[in-house]
XYZ file of C-alpha atoms in Angstrom:
344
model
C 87.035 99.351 70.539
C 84.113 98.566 72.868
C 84.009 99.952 76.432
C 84.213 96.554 77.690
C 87.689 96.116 75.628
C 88.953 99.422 76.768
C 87.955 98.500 80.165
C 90.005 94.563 80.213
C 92.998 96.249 78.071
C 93.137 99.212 80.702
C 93.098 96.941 83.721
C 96.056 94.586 81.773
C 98.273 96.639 80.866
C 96.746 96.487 76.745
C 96.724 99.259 74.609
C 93.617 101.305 74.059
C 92.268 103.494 71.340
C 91.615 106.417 73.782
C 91.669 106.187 78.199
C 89.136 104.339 79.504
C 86.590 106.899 81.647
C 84.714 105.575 84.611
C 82.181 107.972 86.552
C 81.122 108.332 89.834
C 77.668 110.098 89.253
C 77.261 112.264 92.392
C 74.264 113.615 93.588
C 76.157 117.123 94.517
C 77.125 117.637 90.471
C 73.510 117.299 89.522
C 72.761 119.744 92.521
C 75.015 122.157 91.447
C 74.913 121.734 87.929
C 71.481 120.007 87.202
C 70.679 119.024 83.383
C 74.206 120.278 81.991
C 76.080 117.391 84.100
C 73.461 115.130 82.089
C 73.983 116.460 79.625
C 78.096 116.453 78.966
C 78.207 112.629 80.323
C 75.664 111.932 77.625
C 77.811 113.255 75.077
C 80.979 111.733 76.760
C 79.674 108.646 78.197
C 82.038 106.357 80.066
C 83.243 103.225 79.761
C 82.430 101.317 83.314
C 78.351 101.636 82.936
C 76.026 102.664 80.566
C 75.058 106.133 80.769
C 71.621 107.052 82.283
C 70.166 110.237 82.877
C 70.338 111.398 86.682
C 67.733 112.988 88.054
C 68.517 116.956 89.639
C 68.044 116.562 93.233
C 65.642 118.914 95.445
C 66.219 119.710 98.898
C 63.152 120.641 101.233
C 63.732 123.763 103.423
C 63.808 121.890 106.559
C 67.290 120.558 104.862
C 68.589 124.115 105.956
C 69.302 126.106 109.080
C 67.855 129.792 110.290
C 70.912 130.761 108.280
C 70.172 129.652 104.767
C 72.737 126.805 105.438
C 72.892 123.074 104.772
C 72.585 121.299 108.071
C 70.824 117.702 108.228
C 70.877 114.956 110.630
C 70.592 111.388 109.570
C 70.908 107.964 110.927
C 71.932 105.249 108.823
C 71.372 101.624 108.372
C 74.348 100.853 110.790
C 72.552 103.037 113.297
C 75.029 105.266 112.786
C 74.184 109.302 113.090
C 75.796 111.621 110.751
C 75.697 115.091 110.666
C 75.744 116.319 107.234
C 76.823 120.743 106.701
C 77.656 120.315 102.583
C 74.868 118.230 100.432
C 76.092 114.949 98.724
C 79.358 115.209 100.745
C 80.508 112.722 103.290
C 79.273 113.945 106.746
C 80.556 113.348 110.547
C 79.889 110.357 112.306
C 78.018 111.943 115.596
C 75.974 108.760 117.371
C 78.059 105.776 117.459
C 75.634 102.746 118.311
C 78.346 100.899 119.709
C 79.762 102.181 122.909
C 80.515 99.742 125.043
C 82.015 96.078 124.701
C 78.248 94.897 125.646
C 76.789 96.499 122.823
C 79.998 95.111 120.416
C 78.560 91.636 121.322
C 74.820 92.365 120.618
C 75.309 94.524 117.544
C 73.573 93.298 114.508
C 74.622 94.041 111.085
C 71.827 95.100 108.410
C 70.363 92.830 105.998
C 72.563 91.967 103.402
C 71.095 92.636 99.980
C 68.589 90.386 98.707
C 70.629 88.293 96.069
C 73.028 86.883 99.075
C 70.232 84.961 99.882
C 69.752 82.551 96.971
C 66.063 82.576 96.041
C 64.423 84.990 93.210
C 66.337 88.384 93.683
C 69.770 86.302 93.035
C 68.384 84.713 89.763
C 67.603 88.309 88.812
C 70.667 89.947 90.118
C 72.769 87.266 87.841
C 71.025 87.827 85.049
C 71.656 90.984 85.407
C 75.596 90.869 85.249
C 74.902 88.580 82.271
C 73.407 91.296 79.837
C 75.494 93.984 81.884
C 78.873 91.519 80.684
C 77.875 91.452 77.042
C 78.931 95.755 76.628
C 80.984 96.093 80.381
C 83.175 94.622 82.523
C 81.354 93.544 85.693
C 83.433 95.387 88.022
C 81.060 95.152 91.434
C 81.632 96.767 94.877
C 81.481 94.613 98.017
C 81.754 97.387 100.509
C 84.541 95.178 102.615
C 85.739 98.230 104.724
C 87.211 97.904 108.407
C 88.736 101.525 109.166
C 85.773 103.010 107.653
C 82.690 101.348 108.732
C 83.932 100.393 112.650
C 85.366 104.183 113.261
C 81.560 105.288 111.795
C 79.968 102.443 114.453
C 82.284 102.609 117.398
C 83.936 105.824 116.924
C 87.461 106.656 115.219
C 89.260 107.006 118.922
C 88.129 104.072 120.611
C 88.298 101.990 117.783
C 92.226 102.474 117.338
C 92.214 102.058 120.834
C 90.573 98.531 120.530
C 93.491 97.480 117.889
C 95.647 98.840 120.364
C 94.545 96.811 122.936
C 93.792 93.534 120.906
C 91.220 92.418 122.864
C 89.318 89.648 122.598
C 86.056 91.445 122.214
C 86.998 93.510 119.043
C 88.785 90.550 117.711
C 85.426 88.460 117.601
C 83.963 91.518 116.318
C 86.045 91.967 113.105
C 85.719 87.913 112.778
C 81.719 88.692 112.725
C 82.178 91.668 110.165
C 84.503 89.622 107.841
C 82.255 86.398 107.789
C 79.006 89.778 106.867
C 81.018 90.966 104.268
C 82.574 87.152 102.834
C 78.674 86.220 102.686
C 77.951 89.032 100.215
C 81.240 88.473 98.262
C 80.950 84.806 97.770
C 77.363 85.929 96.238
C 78.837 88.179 94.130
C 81.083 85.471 92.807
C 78.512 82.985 92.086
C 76.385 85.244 90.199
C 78.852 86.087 87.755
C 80.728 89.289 88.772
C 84.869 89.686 86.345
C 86.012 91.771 89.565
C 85.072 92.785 93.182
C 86.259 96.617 94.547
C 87.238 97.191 98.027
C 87.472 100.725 99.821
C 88.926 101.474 103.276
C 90.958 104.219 104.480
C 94.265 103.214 105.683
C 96.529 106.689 105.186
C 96.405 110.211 106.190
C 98.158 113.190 103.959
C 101.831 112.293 105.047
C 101.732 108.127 106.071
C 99.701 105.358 107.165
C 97.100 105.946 110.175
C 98.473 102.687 111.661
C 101.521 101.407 111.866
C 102.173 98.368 108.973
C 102.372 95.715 111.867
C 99.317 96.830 113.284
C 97.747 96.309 109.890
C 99.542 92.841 109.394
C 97.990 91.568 112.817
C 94.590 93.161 112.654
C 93.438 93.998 109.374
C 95.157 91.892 106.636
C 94.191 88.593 107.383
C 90.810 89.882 107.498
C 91.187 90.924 104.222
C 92.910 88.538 103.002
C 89.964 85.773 104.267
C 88.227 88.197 101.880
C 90.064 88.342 98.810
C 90.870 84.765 98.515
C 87.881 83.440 97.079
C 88.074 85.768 94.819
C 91.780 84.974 93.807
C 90.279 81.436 93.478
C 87.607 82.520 91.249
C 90.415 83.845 88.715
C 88.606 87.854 89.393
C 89.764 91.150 89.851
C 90.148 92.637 92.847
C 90.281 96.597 92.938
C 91.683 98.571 95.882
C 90.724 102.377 96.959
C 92.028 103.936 99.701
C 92.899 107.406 100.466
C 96.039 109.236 102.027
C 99.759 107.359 101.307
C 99.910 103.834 100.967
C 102.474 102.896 99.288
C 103.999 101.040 102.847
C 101.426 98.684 102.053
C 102.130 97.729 98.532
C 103.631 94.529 99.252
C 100.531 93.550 101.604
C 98.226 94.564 98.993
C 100.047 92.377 96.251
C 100.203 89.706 98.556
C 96.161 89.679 99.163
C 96.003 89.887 95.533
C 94.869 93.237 94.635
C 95.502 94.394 90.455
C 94.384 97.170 90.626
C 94.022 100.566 92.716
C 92.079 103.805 93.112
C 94.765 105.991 95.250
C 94.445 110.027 96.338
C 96.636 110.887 93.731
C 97.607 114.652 94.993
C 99.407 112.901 98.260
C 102.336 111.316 95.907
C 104.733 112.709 93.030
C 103.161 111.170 90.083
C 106.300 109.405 88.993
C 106.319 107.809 91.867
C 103.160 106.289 91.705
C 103.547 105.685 88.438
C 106.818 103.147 89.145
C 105.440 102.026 92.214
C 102.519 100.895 90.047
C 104.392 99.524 87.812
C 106.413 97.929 89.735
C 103.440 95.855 91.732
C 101.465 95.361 88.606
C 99.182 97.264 89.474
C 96.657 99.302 87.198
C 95.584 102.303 88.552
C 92.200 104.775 88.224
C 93.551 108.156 87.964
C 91.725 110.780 90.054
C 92.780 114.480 88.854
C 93.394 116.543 91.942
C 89.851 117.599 93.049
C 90.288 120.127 96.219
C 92.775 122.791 94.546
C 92.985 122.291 90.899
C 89.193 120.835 90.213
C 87.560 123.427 92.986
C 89.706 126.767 92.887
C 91.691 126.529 89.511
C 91.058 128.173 85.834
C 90.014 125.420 82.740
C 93.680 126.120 81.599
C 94.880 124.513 84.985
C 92.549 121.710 84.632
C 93.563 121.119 81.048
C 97.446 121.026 81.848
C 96.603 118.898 85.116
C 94.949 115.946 82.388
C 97.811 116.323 80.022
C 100.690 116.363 82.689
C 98.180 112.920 83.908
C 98.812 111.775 80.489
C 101.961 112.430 79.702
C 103.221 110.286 83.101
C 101.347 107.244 83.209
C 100.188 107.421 79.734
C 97.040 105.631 79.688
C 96.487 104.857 75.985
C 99.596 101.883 76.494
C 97.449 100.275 78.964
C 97.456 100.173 83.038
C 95.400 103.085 83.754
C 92.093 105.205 82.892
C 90.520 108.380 84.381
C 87.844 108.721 87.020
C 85.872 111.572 87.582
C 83.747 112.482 89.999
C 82.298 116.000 90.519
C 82.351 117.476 94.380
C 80.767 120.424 95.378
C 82.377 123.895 94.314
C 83.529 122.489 90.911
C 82.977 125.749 88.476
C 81.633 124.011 85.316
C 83.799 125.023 83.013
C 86.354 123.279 85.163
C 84.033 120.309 84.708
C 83.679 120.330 80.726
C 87.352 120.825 80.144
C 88.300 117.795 82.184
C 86.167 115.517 80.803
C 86.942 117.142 77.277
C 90.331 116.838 77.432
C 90.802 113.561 78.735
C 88.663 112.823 75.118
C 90.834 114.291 73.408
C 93.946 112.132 74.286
């Protein structure tokens, strides 16, 4: 079976010869682990992209305080500024570039990438997905986020308190986002992309950071101005979003999401495993990175892929295994996970 077969049969509910495996390459594993990450995803490559060899990152000394320690400042192309204390590892938002309702209205989004625009870079990006179709399935990110990207820009507090308030000034600014983001996924359809992944937080550990009719006013038919073209299209969409979610299963059916990328550790697995099922859903299962992945033995990790397994069992179809190395990961830890989920 080709990765591209294991990839549609996962994402349909098909059997498989062995789990699909899809990689998120990040810069922190090479950091900590330099040519031996390489080298393991070389010898077990995954299914979602053709393997490439990363290159170990260097950090200059001015990356580190009196102290020894990691500490970098960094503005963005949002104008955001993040402060950064673990390399490769999400930072703080710090400098929010929009702090008043006057700077809401003037705010300009960065340049979309170059294929939205129709001329030479677009002819190259679709050929492209054409010879990237013929061995994968042209799963492409759109970076549609709301919680996310206008907490980074207008800051986490005052941005609930603009949903809150419903005024008229973030309203037209979520209008202005959605048209930013519909611009680069209606490119993404017409040069050929099978599916289009979304990622926004909408959950903390215990329940949803909003309440669900706050997300029905503000959020979903945002997304679901989003999503609809793609529905059109006959494509994929693909959800991730941390903390518990399940509230907003039905609203996520409804905008016509198939599949999802969920914090697994935050639900009983059986649980999301019928919830899943029940929806339709397929789902990318993320082993439990910040106890079992950072502080547990390889005999943990092992019994954490085969309890994985043994609940939504993958090989029937419906799911596959992401992994994604954070910093801390021992990497023997690393090895056995991706070994045992090969050995399925």
């Amino acid at each position: 079976m080709t990765s591209r077969e294991r990839v549609m049969n996962a994402l349909t509910y098909k059997k498989v010869d062995r789990p699909a495996v899809q990689y998120y390459y990040s810069p922190v594993g090479y950091y900590e682990h330099g040519e031996k990450l390489n080298d393991l995803y070389e010898k077990y490559p995954g299914d979602f992209d053709r393997f490439s060899r990363q290159p170990v990152p260097f950090l200059p000394a001015e990356s580190f305080d009196q102290d020894g320690r990691y500490h970098v400042f960094a503005k963005d192309d949002w104008g955001v500024i993040w402060e950064y204390r673990v390399y490769g590892m999400m930072g703080h938002a710090m400098g929010f570039p929009i702090k008043s309702f006057e700077d809401m209205a003037e705010y300009k989004f960065p340049p979309l990438p170059d294929y939205t625009r129709g001329n030479q870079a677009f002819n190259g990006f679709k050929n492209w997905i054409s010879g990237y179709k013929k061995d994968f399935f042209a799963l492409l990110g759109s970076g549609a986020a709301y919680m996310e990207k206008i907490s980074a820009i207008r800051g986490f507090d005052n941005f609930l308190m603009d949903l809150y308030d419903d005024s008229a000034e973030i309203n037209n600014f979520m209008d202005r986002i959605t048209d930013y983001y519909l611009e680069n996924i209606l490119a993404l359809i017409k040069a050929g992309a099978e599916g289009i992944s979304f990622g926004d937080d909408y959950g903390t550990q215990n329940g949803l950071i909003l309440s669900k009719d706050l997300f029905r006013h503000a959020i979903k038919p945002r997304l679901k101005k989003l999503t609809e073209p793609i529905k059109k299209a006959g494509l994929h969409i693909h959800f991730h979003s941390c903390g518990r979610v399940l509230e907003l299963f039905d609203d996520f059916k409804d905008i016509g999401v198939n599949s999802v990328w969920l914090q697994m550790p935050v639900y009983d697995m059986a649980e999301l495993r019928n919830a899943c099922r029940e929806y339709n859903f397929s789902a990318a299962l993320h082993p439990d990175r910040a106890v079992t992945m950072t502080r547990g033995t390889p005999e943990d990790v092992r019994e954490l892929v085969l309890k994985i397994n043994e609940v939504f069992k993958p090989k029937d179809g419906g799911s596959w295994f992401y992994v994604e190395t954070d910093t801390g990961f021992p990497f023997e830890n690393i090895k056995t996970l991706v070994e045992t989920i090969y050995s399925i």
